[in-house]
Amino acid sequence: MAATGSVTGSIAKLQRHSGEPLRDQILQRCRWLLLGGHVVPGQKLPLRPLAEEFNTSLMPVRDALNRLVADGALELSSSRTIRVPEMTGDRLLELHEIRRALEGMAAEQATHHISNTAIDRAAQLIGEMEAALAAGDFDGYIRNHYSFHFTIYAAANRPTLLGMIEVLWLQVGPWFRQGIERASAMRIDANTCHDRVIGALRARDATGVRAAIEEDIFDRIEDLHASGP
Amino acid sequence: MAATGSVTGSIAKLQRHSGEPLRDQILQRCRWLLLGGHVVPGQKLPLRPLAEEFNTSLMPVRDALNRLVADGALELSSSRTIRVPEMTGDRLLELHEIRRALEGMAAEQATHHISNTAIDRAAQLIGEMEAALAAGDFDGYIRNHYSFHFTIYAAANRPTLLGMIEVLWLQVGPWFRQGIERASAMRIDANTCHDRVIGALRARDATGVRAAIEEDIFDRIEDLHASGP
DNA sequence: TATGATAATTTGTGATAACAAACACTATGA
DNA sequence: TCATAGTGTTTGTTATCACAAATTATCATA
């Protein structure tokens, strides 16, 4: 068994009493670990080593991880160790059924409110996505992919809905990263869906936007699921 | 301002080292406080008084309340006091758009899996609901109403979906209680929707079940919203 | 009486330590 | 060689305490 070592790649130090609580700063970093797939299904995340990396006590780390457990992004196996959940076929299916419903709803509603500059920004992100993927920069690809979707969803002005979608992305994050790395060579045409999203947004065609987003989600799970076991 | 006094009505003592953690026992009780509307929008929930009522330290109470804040069922106002959020028109609309999508999905999928005994049990709950409402027993009404919906949703076998729906109910709980008390006299025909749900379940008509559930949710918000400011 | 400064209290956050349950390892026996 | 009991370690949970920020109460001043 390989020593996990540093999982955070922590650079900037956390600061106490600086506006937001340590718990939230740690939560933010852990979120990106999941979204970016820097942790792997099955991996253990013990409190004490993490607290040492962050130079804090157990408590804020515990708070952050408990939150992620509540969100379903982490799990307590045998109620004694916190780990990244394995992705099963059932869970993947369920998560994407929900994603389709909620992200479809957000996209449809965003159509009526999103600004032209936000649409331009989203369109630009498609290019940066492709460039990152071509360069083998998976981190950059995932970051841009995230930004593309969430600039659109955020325009729906539905804070609760947006939070629920974020939780879903946290849950599929580790799986998504693995799938992207496996399937990167064979796939770039997810961007055809993305282009259709942009086109429908420009035309203010809410139904079209929803359909394009739903198809994007559907295609993604098809491809990634087909590319691996 | 009235002294809040005991909010829990705590009877059974909590037990340490008895299977599930104190945090979860407290969380369970707080959940029912919200679902049953025993706390009121705007009400403060300070850690120390609660800890004293539960005869525990701050920590498990803190954990439970943090979880509910994460779920959006409570909020940190000015990041120094925890309180039950006020219900705004926007929030109510958003919550019910999401409820309609997710509960519709759960009901539709439950249709194919739910057992006949579960259907019978749900049908029976309709009667108990009516009886409780007629007797002015709002607690009983709400409890039966909850059981009716969740015996159906649980049959869908979608754990993540079920958890998300529970969170939504936590958020509308206090508002729902207020609305029921206000509108109790004028409304019993929500049960016509409930009867239609049972009928469609017996016919294994998934589309009909979804439609009936969606209409139930829609009617409910219409009535309760109309009955109050 | 109204208003603004200031002190006292209350609040959530974070650190440290003690604890019990789960885990991992080792020695023992067949 | 393999199973098993025993022991030491690791893990999350809870209690207690210290702290800073926000709130509330108090009182001087206009």
Short mmCIF file of N, CA, C and O in Angstrom, two decimals, chain A residues 23 59-60 62-63 66-67 69-71 76 90-91 93-95 97-98 101-102 105 109 157-162 164-165 167-168 171, chain B residues 23 59-60 62-63 66-67 69-71 76 90-91 93-95 97-98 101-102 105 109 157-162 164-165 167-168 171:
data_model
loop_
_atom_site.label_atom_id
_atom_site.label_comp_id
_atom_site.label_asym_id
_atom_site.label_seq_id
_atom_site.Cartn_x
_atom_site.Cartn_y
_atom_site.Cartn_z
N ARG A 23 -12.89 26.36 9.17
CA ARG A 23 -13.73 25.28 8.64
C ARG A 23 -14.08 25.52 7.17
O ARG A 23 -13.99 24.61 6.34
N MET A 59 -10.72 20.00 14.95
CA MET A 59 -12.10 20.47 14.86
C MET A 59 -12.50 21.04 13.51
O MET A 59 -13.50 20.62 12.94
N PRO A 60 -11.76 22.02 12.97
CA PRO A 60 -12.23 22.55 11.68
C PRO A 60 -12.18 21.53 10.56
O PRO A 60 -13.05 21.54 9.68
N ARG A 62 -12.63 18.33 10.99
CA ARG A 62 -13.78 17.47 11.26
C ARG A 62 -15.06 18.10 10.74
O ARG A 62 -15.89 17.43 10.12
N ASP A 63 -15.22 19.40 11.01
CA ASP A 63 -16.42 20.09 10.54
C ASP A 63 -16.53 20.03 9.02
O ASP A 63 -17.60 19.76 8.47
N ASN A 66 -17.24 16.41 7.89
CA ASN A 66 -18.61 16.03 8.24
C ASN A 66 -19.60 16.63 7.25
O ASN A 66 -20.59 16.00 6.88
N ARG A 67 -19.34 17.84 6.86
CA ARG A 67 -20.21 18.49 5.88
C ARG A 67 -20.21 17.72 4.57
O ARG A 67 -21.26 17.47 3.98
N VAL A 69 -19.52 14.60 4.20
CA VAL A 69 -20.21 13.33 4.42
C VAL A 69 -21.72 13.56 4.32
O VAL A 69 -22.45 12.78 3.70
N ALA A 70 -22.19 14.65 4.92
CA ALA A 70 -23.61 14.97 4.85
C ALA A 70 -24.05 15.16 3.40
O ALA A 70 -25.16 14.78 3.03
N ASP A 71 -23.18 15.72 2.60
CA ASP A 71 -23.51 15.95 1.19
C ASP A 71 -23.42 14.69 0.35
O ASP A 71 -23.74 14.71 -0.83
N LEU A 76 -18.70 7.56 5.70
CA LEU A 76 -18.10 6.93 6.87
C LEU A 76 -18.24 5.43 6.70
O LEU A 76 -19.32 4.88 6.88
N ASP A 90 -25.41 1.74 -10.04
CA ASP A 90 -26.68 2.28 -9.55
C ASP A 90 -26.55 3.73 -9.15
O ASP A 90 -27.39 4.57 -9.49
N ARG A 91 -25.50 4.00 -8.37
CA ARG A 91 -25.34 5.36 -7.89
C ARG A 91 -25.11 6.32 -9.05
O ARG A 91 -25.66 7.43 -9.07
N LEU A 93 -26.13 6.02 -12.09
CA LEU A 93 -27.41 6.22 -12.80
C LEU A 93 -28.29 7.21 -12.04
O LEU A 93 -28.82 8.17 -12.62
N GLU A 94 -28.40 6.99 -10.74
CA GLU A 94 -29.25 7.87 -9.94
C GLU A 94 -28.75 9.31 -9.99
O GLU A 94 -29.54 10.25 -10.19
N LEU A 95 -27.45 9.48 -9.80
CA LEU A 95 -26.90 10.84 -9.79
C LEU A 95 -27.17 11.55 -11.10
O LEU A 95 -27.47 12.75 -11.11
N GLU A 97 -29.63 10.88 -13.30
CA GLU A 97 -31.06 11.19 -13.43
C GLU A 97 -31.37 12.52 -12.73
O GLU A 97 -32.09 13.37 -13.27
N ILE A 98 -30.81 12.67 -11.53
CA ILE A 98 -31.06 13.90 -10.79
C ILE A 98 -30.38 15.08 -11.46
O ILE A 98 -30.96 16.16 -11.59
N ALA A 101 -32.43 16.34 -14.33
CA ALA A 101 -33.62 17.11 -13.94
C ALA A 101 -33.24 18.50 -13.44
O ALA A 101 -33.81 19.51 -13.86
N LEU A 102 -32.25 18.55 -12.54
CA LEU A 102 -31.94 19.83 -11.89
C LEU A 102 -31.14 20.76 -12.79
O LEU A 102 -31.41 21.97 -12.86
N MET A 105 -33.37 22.12 -15.41
CA MET A 105 -34.20 23.19 -14.87
C MET A 105 -33.41 24.49 -14.75
O MET A 105 -33.88 25.56 -15.16
N GLN A 109 -34.09 28.00 -16.93
CA GLN A 109 -34.40 29.27 -16.28
C GLN A 109 -33.32 30.31 -16.53
O GLN A 109 -33.60 31.52 -16.56
N ASN A 157 -30.38 32.31 -11.03
CA ASN A 157 -30.76 33.01 -9.80
C ASN A 157 -31.61 32.14 -8.88
O ASN A 157 -32.65 32.58 -8.38
N ARG A 158 -31.16 30.94 -8.66
CA ARG A 158 -31.86 29.98 -7.80
C ARG A 158 -30.83 29.40 -6.83
O ARG A 158 -30.23 28.35 -7.09
N PRO A 159 -30.61 30.06 -5.71
CA PRO A 159 -29.50 29.67 -4.83
C PRO A 159 -29.60 28.24 -4.31
O PRO A 159 -28.59 27.53 -4.27
N THR A 160 -30.80 27.81 -3.93
CA THR A 160 -30.93 26.45 -3.42
C THR A 160 -30.63 25.43 -4.51
O THR A 160 -29.90 24.46 -4.30
N LEU A 161 -31.20 25.69 -5.67
CA LEU A 161 -30.97 24.79 -6.81
C LEU A 161 -29.48 24.71 -7.13
O LEU A 161 -28.93 23.62 -7.33
N LEU A 162 -28.83 25.85 -7.13
CA LEU A 162 -27.40 25.88 -7.44
C LEU A 162 -26.61 25.06 -6.43
O LEU A 162 -25.70 24.30 -6.79
N MET A 164 -27.65 22.51 -4.70
CA MET A 164 -27.90 21.08 -4.89
C MET A 164 -27.11 20.55 -6.07
O MET A 164 -26.59 19.43 -6.03
N ILE A 165 -27.00 21.35 -7.12
CA ILE A 165 -26.22 20.92 -8.28
C ILE A 165 -24.75 20.80 -7.91
O ILE A 165 -24.06 19.86 -8.31
N VAL A 167 -23.52 19.99 -5.07
CA VAL A 167 -23.37 18.75 -4.31
C VAL A 167 -23.29 17.55 -5.25
O VAL A 167 -22.49 16.63 -5.06
N LEU A 168 -24.12 17.57 -6.29
CA LEU A 168 -24.07 16.46 -7.25
C LEU A 168 -22.72 16.39 -7.95
O LEU A 168 -22.16 15.30 -8.14
N GLN A 171 -20.13 14.79 -5.89
CA GLN A 171 -20.25 13.35 -5.80
C GLN A 171 -19.70 12.65 -7.03
O GLN A 171 -19.17 11.54 -6.94
N ARG B 23 -24.61 13.24 18.41
CA ARG B 23 -24.88 14.18 17.32
C ARG B 23 -26.08 13.74 16.49
O ARG B 23 -26.95 14.55 16.15
N MET B 59 -20.55 20.38 21.70
CA MET B 59 -20.09 19.78 20.45
C MET B 59 -21.15 19.03 19.65
O MET B 59 -21.33 19.31 18.46
N PRO B 60 -21.85 18.07 20.25
CA PRO B 60 -22.84 17.35 19.43
C PRO B 60 -23.97 18.25 18.94
O PRO B 60 -24.47 18.06 17.82
N ARG B 62 -23.64 21.43 18.30
CA ARG B 62 -23.00 22.20 17.24
C ARG B 62 -22.97 21.41 15.94
O ARG B 62 -23.28 21.93 14.85
N ASP B 63 -22.59 20.15 16.04
CA ASP B 63 -22.54 19.31 14.84
C ASP B 63 -23.91 19.19 14.19
O ASP B 63 -24.04 19.31 12.97
N ASN B 66 -24.97 22.55 12.67
CA ASN B 66 -24.18 22.85 11.48
C ASN B 66 -24.68 22.05 10.29
O ASN B 66 -24.73 22.56 9.16
N ARG B 67 -25.05 20.83 10.54
CA ARG B 67 -25.58 20.01 9.47
C ARG B 67 -26.85 20.62 8.90
O ARG B 67 -27.04 20.70 7.68
N VAL B 69 -27.72 23.71 9.02
CA VAL B 69 -27.36 24.93 8.29
C VAL B 69 -26.88 24.56 6.89
O VAL B 69 -27.26 25.19 5.89
N ALA B 70 -26.07 23.51 6.83
CA ALA B 70 -25.58 23.06 5.52
C ALA B 70 -26.73 22.67 4.62
O ALA B 70 -26.70 22.92 3.41
N ASP B 71 -27.76 22.08 5.20
CA ASP B 71 -28.92 21.66 4.42
C ASP B 71 -29.84 22.82 4.05
O ASP B 71 -30.81 22.63 3.33
N LEU B 76 -27.21 30.93 9.43
CA LEU B 76 -26.39 31.75 10.33
C LEU B 76 -26.62 33.20 9.96
O LEU B 76 -26.09 33.68 8.96
N ASP B 90 -39.85 34.17 -3.14
CA ASP B 90 -38.90 33.59 -4.07
C ASP B 90 -38.44 32.21 -3.63
O ASP B 90 -38.39 31.27 -4.42
N ARG B 91 -38.11 32.12 -2.35
CA ARG B 91 -37.60 30.85 -1.85
C ARG B 91 -38.67 29.77 -1.93
O ARG B 91 -38.40 28.64 -2.32
N LEU B 93 -41.14 29.61 -4.00
CA LEU B 93 -41.31 29.21 -5.40
C LEU B 93 -40.21 28.26 -5.83
O LEU B 93 -40.46 27.21 -6.42
N GLU B 94 -38.98 28.62 -5.50
CA GLU B 94 -37.85 27.78 -5.89
C GLU B 94 -37.95 26.40 -5.27
O GLU B 94 -37.78 25.38 -5.95
N LEU B 95 -38.24 26.36 -3.97
CA LEU B 95 -38.31 25.07 -3.29
C LEU B 95 -39.37 24.16 -3.92
O LEU B 95 -39.17 22.96 -4.05
N GLU B 97 -40.57 24.35 -7.07
CA GLU B 97 -40.14 23.91 -8.40
C GLU B 97 -39.26 22.66 -8.27
O GLU B 97 -39.42 21.68 -9.01
N ILE B 98 -38.35 22.72 -7.31
CA ILE B 98 -37.44 21.57 -7.14
C ILE B 98 -38.21 20.37 -6.59
O ILE B 98 -38.02 19.24 -7.04
N ALA B 101 -40.02 18.58 -9.34
CA ALA B 101 -39.16 17.77 -10.21
C ALA B 101 -38.71 16.50 -9.50
O ALA B 101 -38.80 15.40 -10.06
N LEU B 102 -38.24 16.65 -8.26
CA LEU B 102 -37.63 15.49 -7.59
C LEU B 102 -38.68 14.52 -7.06
O LEU B 102 -38.54 13.30 -7.18
N MET B 105 -40.19 12.66 -9.88
CA MET B 105 -39.29 11.60 -10.32
C MET B 105 -39.36 10.39 -9.38
O MET B 105 -39.47 9.25 -9.83
N GLN B 109 -40.81 6.59 -10.34
CA GLN B 109 -39.99 5.38 -10.26
C GLN B 109 -40.52 4.42 -9.21
O GLN B 109 -40.35 3.20 -9.33
N ASN B 157 -36.34 3.39 -4.27
CA ASN B 157 -35.00 2.83 -4.10
C ASN B 157 -33.91 3.73 -4.65
O ASN B 157 -33.03 3.27 -5.39
N ARG B 158 -33.99 4.98 -4.31
CA ARG B 158 -33.01 5.96 -4.76
C ARG B 158 -32.54 6.76 -3.56
O ARG B 158 -33.10 7.81 -3.24
N PRO B 159 -31.53 6.27 -2.87
CA PRO B 159 -31.15 6.85 -1.59
C PRO B 159 -30.75 8.33 -1.67
O PRO B 159 -31.14 9.12 -0.81
N THR B 160 -30.01 8.69 -2.69
CA THR B 160 -29.60 10.09 -2.81
C THR B 160 -30.80 10.98 -3.06
O THR B 160 -30.95 12.04 -2.42
N LEU B 161 -31.64 10.55 -3.96
CA LEU B 161 -32.86 11.31 -4.26
C LEU B 161 -33.70 11.47 -3.01
O LEU B 161 -34.19 12.57 -2.71
N LEU B 162 -33.86 10.39 -2.25
CA LEU B 162 -34.66 10.45 -1.03
C LEU B 162 -34.08 11.46 -0.04
O LEU B 162 -34.82 12.25 0.56
N MET B 164 -32.32 14.10 -0.73
CA MET B 164 -32.53 15.47 -1.20
C MET B 164 -33.96 15.92 -0.95
O MET B 164 -34.21 17.07 -0.61
N ILE B 165 -34.90 15.01 -1.12
CA ILE B 165 -36.30 15.36 -0.87
C ILE B 165 -36.51 15.65 0.61
O ILE B 165 -37.22 16.59 0.98
N VAL B 167 -34.39 16.91 2.66
CA VAL B 167 -33.85 18.24 2.92
C VAL B 167 -34.86 19.31 2.51
O VAL B 167 -35.04 20.32 3.21
N LEU B 168 -35.51 19.09 1.38
CA LEU B 168 -36.51 20.07 0.93
C LEU B 168 -37.66 20.16 1.93
O LEU B 168 -38.13 21.26 2.24
N GLN B 171 -36.84 22.21 4.86
CA GLN B 171 -36.83 23.65 4.60
C GLN B 171 -38.24 24.23 4.59
O GLN B 171 -38.44 25.38 4.97
#
